[in-house]
Amino acid sequence: VEAAVVDLRRGALWAALLTISAFLGTTLAGYSELLPVAADQGSLPWTVTPQELGRSLLMNLAAQAAIAVLSAFLGGQLRNVAAQVVEQREAIRDMVRLNAHILQSLQSGLITFDRDGQVLSANPAAERMLGDALRTSSTLDLERTLPELPVPEEGHLASTRLRTRLH
């Protein structure tokens, strides 16, 4: 990714250099009467005073140079963001691996559910404790499967969610 961005930055500068060269060449060739006049062209290039030509060239070249600088800057910014994305992806992968390792090595049973009561995951300890009840269904009736499960006190957020699932 970084090599592509560096190429992008260099490419922006090369494109700007070629654009400026083509603009200068075309303008000077038109001013020197080396290019044919277009049928619908309003004014003839060689009728412009040297001062007007110089001012126009200077303004256009300054604008193109500014675009080149901005393009190079944005290429550098893109390189930085691409590096951050790679770092964040690696950090996320590490966290997922760590989380999976922790869940797999817990001695306690851990089951996660979605809002509809569907079992999302169960660690090996939960599978050993619940056996067939967990293997045969993607949903569990917690009240029947785990009657000893303590229900949180009324008003507690977990209470509302758990009671909704149990009834």
Short mmCIF file of C-alpha atoms in Angstrom, two decimals:
data_model
loop_
_atom_site.label_atom_id
_atom_site.label_comp_id
_atom_site.label_asym_id
_atom_site.label_seq_id
_atom_site.Cartn_x
_atom_site.Cartn_y
_atom_site.Cartn_z
CA VAL A 1 0.00 0.00 0.00
CA GLU A 2 2.76 2.43 0.93
CA ALA A 3 4.58 1.89 -2.36
CA ALA A 4 1.39 2.65 -4.26
CA VAL A 5 0.90 5.85 -2.27
CA VAL A 6 4.50 6.96 -2.83
CA ASP A 7 3.95 6.31 -6.53
CA LEU A 8 0.72 8.32 -6.26
CA ARG A 9 2.63 11.24 -4.75
CA ARG A 10 5.34 11.10 -7.40
CA GLY A 11 2.69 10.54 -10.04
CA ALA A 12 0.88 13.70 -8.93
CA LEU A 13 4.08 15.71 -9.26
CA TRP A 14 4.88 14.19 -12.66
CA ALA A 15 1.33 14.82 -13.87
CA ALA A 16 1.58 18.42 -12.72
CA LEU A 17 4.92 18.86 -14.48
CA LEU A 18 3.52 17.39 -17.71
CA THR A 19 0.36 19.52 -17.44
CA ILE A 20 2.38 22.69 -16.92
CA SER A 21 4.66 21.79 -19.85
CA ALA A 22 1.70 21.05 -22.14
CA PHE A 23 -0.04 24.28 -21.07
CA LEU A 24 3.09 26.36 -21.68
CA GLY A 25 3.76 24.66 -25.03
CA THR A 26 0.18 25.08 -26.25
CA THR A 27 -0.05 28.71 -25.08
CA LEU A 28 3.25 29.74 -26.62
CA ALA A 29 2.54 27.83 -29.85
CA GLY A 30 -0.83 29.60 -30.15
CA TYR A 31 0.72 32.98 -29.35
CA SER A 32 3.43 32.35 -31.99
CA GLU A 33 0.74 31.49 -34.59
CA LEU A 34 1.98 27.88 -34.88
CA LEU A 35 -1.44 26.34 -34.14
CA PRO A 36 -4.48 26.55 -36.42
CA VAL A 37 -7.34 28.75 -35.28
CA ALA A 38 -10.50 26.91 -34.23
CA ALA A 39 -13.66 27.79 -36.18
CA ASP A 40 -15.54 29.08 -33.13
CA GLN A 41 -12.55 30.74 -31.43
CA GLY A 42 -13.54 34.19 -30.13
CA SER A 43 -10.16 35.94 -30.05
CA LEU A 44 -6.88 35.20 -31.69
CA PRO A 45 -4.04 34.27 -29.28
CA TRP A 46 -1.43 36.50 -30.95
CA THR A 47 -3.57 39.59 -30.43
CA VAL A 48 -2.97 39.48 -26.65
CA THR A 49 -0.31 41.89 -25.38
CA PRO A 50 2.86 40.38 -23.93
CA GLN A 51 1.87 41.75 -20.49
CA GLU A 52 -1.56 40.05 -20.65
CA LEU A 53 0.07 36.84 -21.83
CA GLY A 54 2.61 36.97 -18.99
CA ARG A 55 -0.07 37.67 -16.38
CA SER A 56 -2.29 34.88 -17.71
CA LEU A 57 0.61 32.43 -17.84
CA LEU A 58 1.73 33.35 -14.32
CA MET A 59 -1.76 32.93 -12.86
CA ASN A 60 -2.35 29.59 -14.59
CA LEU A 61 1.09 28.25 -13.69
CA ALA A 62 0.63 29.32 -10.05
CA ALA A 63 -2.74 27.54 -9.94
CA GLN A 64 -1.28 24.39 -11.47
CA ALA A 65 1.67 24.48 -9.06
CA ALA A 66 -0.75 24.84 -6.14
CA ILE A 67 -2.68 21.83 -7.39
CA ALA A 68 0.57 19.85 -7.62
CA VAL A 69 1.55 20.77 -4.06
CA LEU A 70 -1.91 19.91 -2.78
CA SER A 71 -1.87 16.59 -4.64
CA ALA A 72 1.52 15.71 -3.16
CA PHE A 73 0.28 16.67 0.32
CA LEU A 74 -2.86 14.55 -0.08
CA GLY A 75 -0.72 11.64 -1.30
CA GLY A 76 1.29 11.90 1.93
CA GLN A 77 -1.89 12.05 3.99
CA LEU A 78 -3.20 8.99 2.19
CA ARG A 79 0.03 7.15 2.98
CA ASN A 80 -0.36 8.01 6.70
CA VAL A 81 -3.98 6.90 6.80
CA ALA A 82 -3.15 3.65 4.97
CA ALA A 83 -0.47 2.89 7.58
CA GLN A 84 -2.96 3.58 10.39
CA VAL A 85 -5.51 1.26 8.79
CA VAL A 86 -2.92 -1.54 8.64
CA GLU A 87 -2.01 -0.98 12.30
CA GLN A 88 -5.66 -0.97 13.37
CA ARG A 89 -6.39 -4.16 11.44
CA GLU A 90 -3.47 -5.88 13.16
CA ALA A 91 -4.65 -4.63 16.57
CA ILE A 92 -8.19 -5.88 15.91
CA ARG A 93 -6.89 -9.29 14.80
CA ASP A 94 -4.79 -9.52 17.98
CA MET A 95 -7.79 -8.59 20.14
CA VAL A 96 -10.02 -11.16 18.44
CA ARG A 97 -7.39 -13.88 18.97
CA LEU A 98 -6.93 -12.87 22.62
CA ASN A 99 -10.69 -12.82 23.20
CA ALA A 100 -11.10 -16.27 21.63
CA HIS A 101 -8.24 -17.66 23.70
CA ILE A 102 -9.70 -16.25 26.94
CA LEU A 103 -13.15 -17.65 26.18
CA GLN A 104 -11.78 -21.07 25.26
CA SER A 105 -9.69 -21.33 28.42
CA LEU A 106 -12.38 -20.20 30.90
CA GLN A 107 -13.26 -22.93 33.39
CA SER A 108 -16.74 -21.41 33.76
CA GLY A 109 -19.40 -21.91 31.16
CA LEU A 110 -20.07 -18.89 28.99
CA ILE A 111 -22.92 -18.63 26.49
CA THR A 112 -23.71 -15.53 24.48
CA PHE A 113 -27.14 -14.82 23.02
CA ASP A 114 -28.52 -12.29 20.60
CA ARG A 115 -31.58 -10.19 21.42
CA ASP A 116 -33.89 -12.91 20.09
CA GLY A 117 -32.44 -15.59 22.37
CA GLN A 118 -30.40 -17.27 19.64
CA VAL A 119 -27.17 -18.80 20.90
CA LEU A 120 -24.28 -16.92 19.34
CA SER A 121 -21.45 -18.82 20.99
CA ALA A 122 -20.65 -21.17 23.84
CA ASN A 123 -17.24 -21.98 25.21
CA PRO A 124 -16.14 -25.61 25.82
CA ALA A 125 -17.06 -25.47 29.52
CA ALA A 126 -20.64 -24.43 28.65
CA GLU A 127 -20.85 -27.20 26.08
CA ARG A 128 -19.72 -29.75 28.68
CA MET A 129 -22.25 -28.46 31.23
CA LEU A 130 -25.25 -28.26 28.91
CA GLY A 131 -24.43 -31.18 26.66
CA ASP A 132 -27.24 -32.11 24.30
CA ALA A 133 -29.40 -29.10 25.20
CA LEU A 134 -26.88 -26.84 23.53
CA ARG A 135 -26.04 -29.12 20.62
CA THR A 136 -29.59 -29.86 19.54
CA SER A 137 -30.99 -26.31 19.38
CA SER A 138 -29.89 -22.87 18.34
CA THR A 139 -32.18 -21.42 21.02
CA LEU A 140 -32.29 -22.35 24.69
CA ASP A 141 -35.14 -22.11 27.15
CA LEU A 142 -33.00 -20.79 29.98
CA GLU A 143 -35.70 -21.30 32.58
CA ARG A 144 -35.94 -25.04 31.82
CA THR A 145 -32.29 -25.63 30.99
CA LEU A 146 -30.86 -23.68 33.92
CA PRO A 147 -33.56 -23.42 36.59
CA GLU A 148 -30.94 -22.48 39.19
CA LEU A 149 -29.89 -19.45 37.17
CA PRO A 150 -30.28 -16.39 39.42
CA VAL A 151 -32.41 -13.66 37.89
CA PRO A 152 -31.13 -10.11 38.57
CA GLU A 153 -33.19 -7.83 40.77
CA GLU A 154 -36.10 -5.88 39.29
CA GLY A 155 -35.07 -2.58 37.69
CA HIS A 156 -31.59 -3.77 36.76
CA LEU A 157 -30.96 -3.56 33.01
CA ALA A 158 -29.91 -7.21 32.87
CA SER A 159 -33.11 -8.11 34.73
CA THR A 160 -35.31 -6.59 32.03
CA ARG A 161 -33.45 -8.34 29.26
CA LEU A 162 -33.23 -11.69 31.03
CA ARG A 163 -36.88 -11.70 32.13
CA THR A 164 -37.89 -10.90 28.54
CA ARG A 165 -35.97 -13.97 27.36
CA LEU A 166 -37.33 -16.23 30.12
CA HIS A 167 -41.02 -15.42 29.65
#
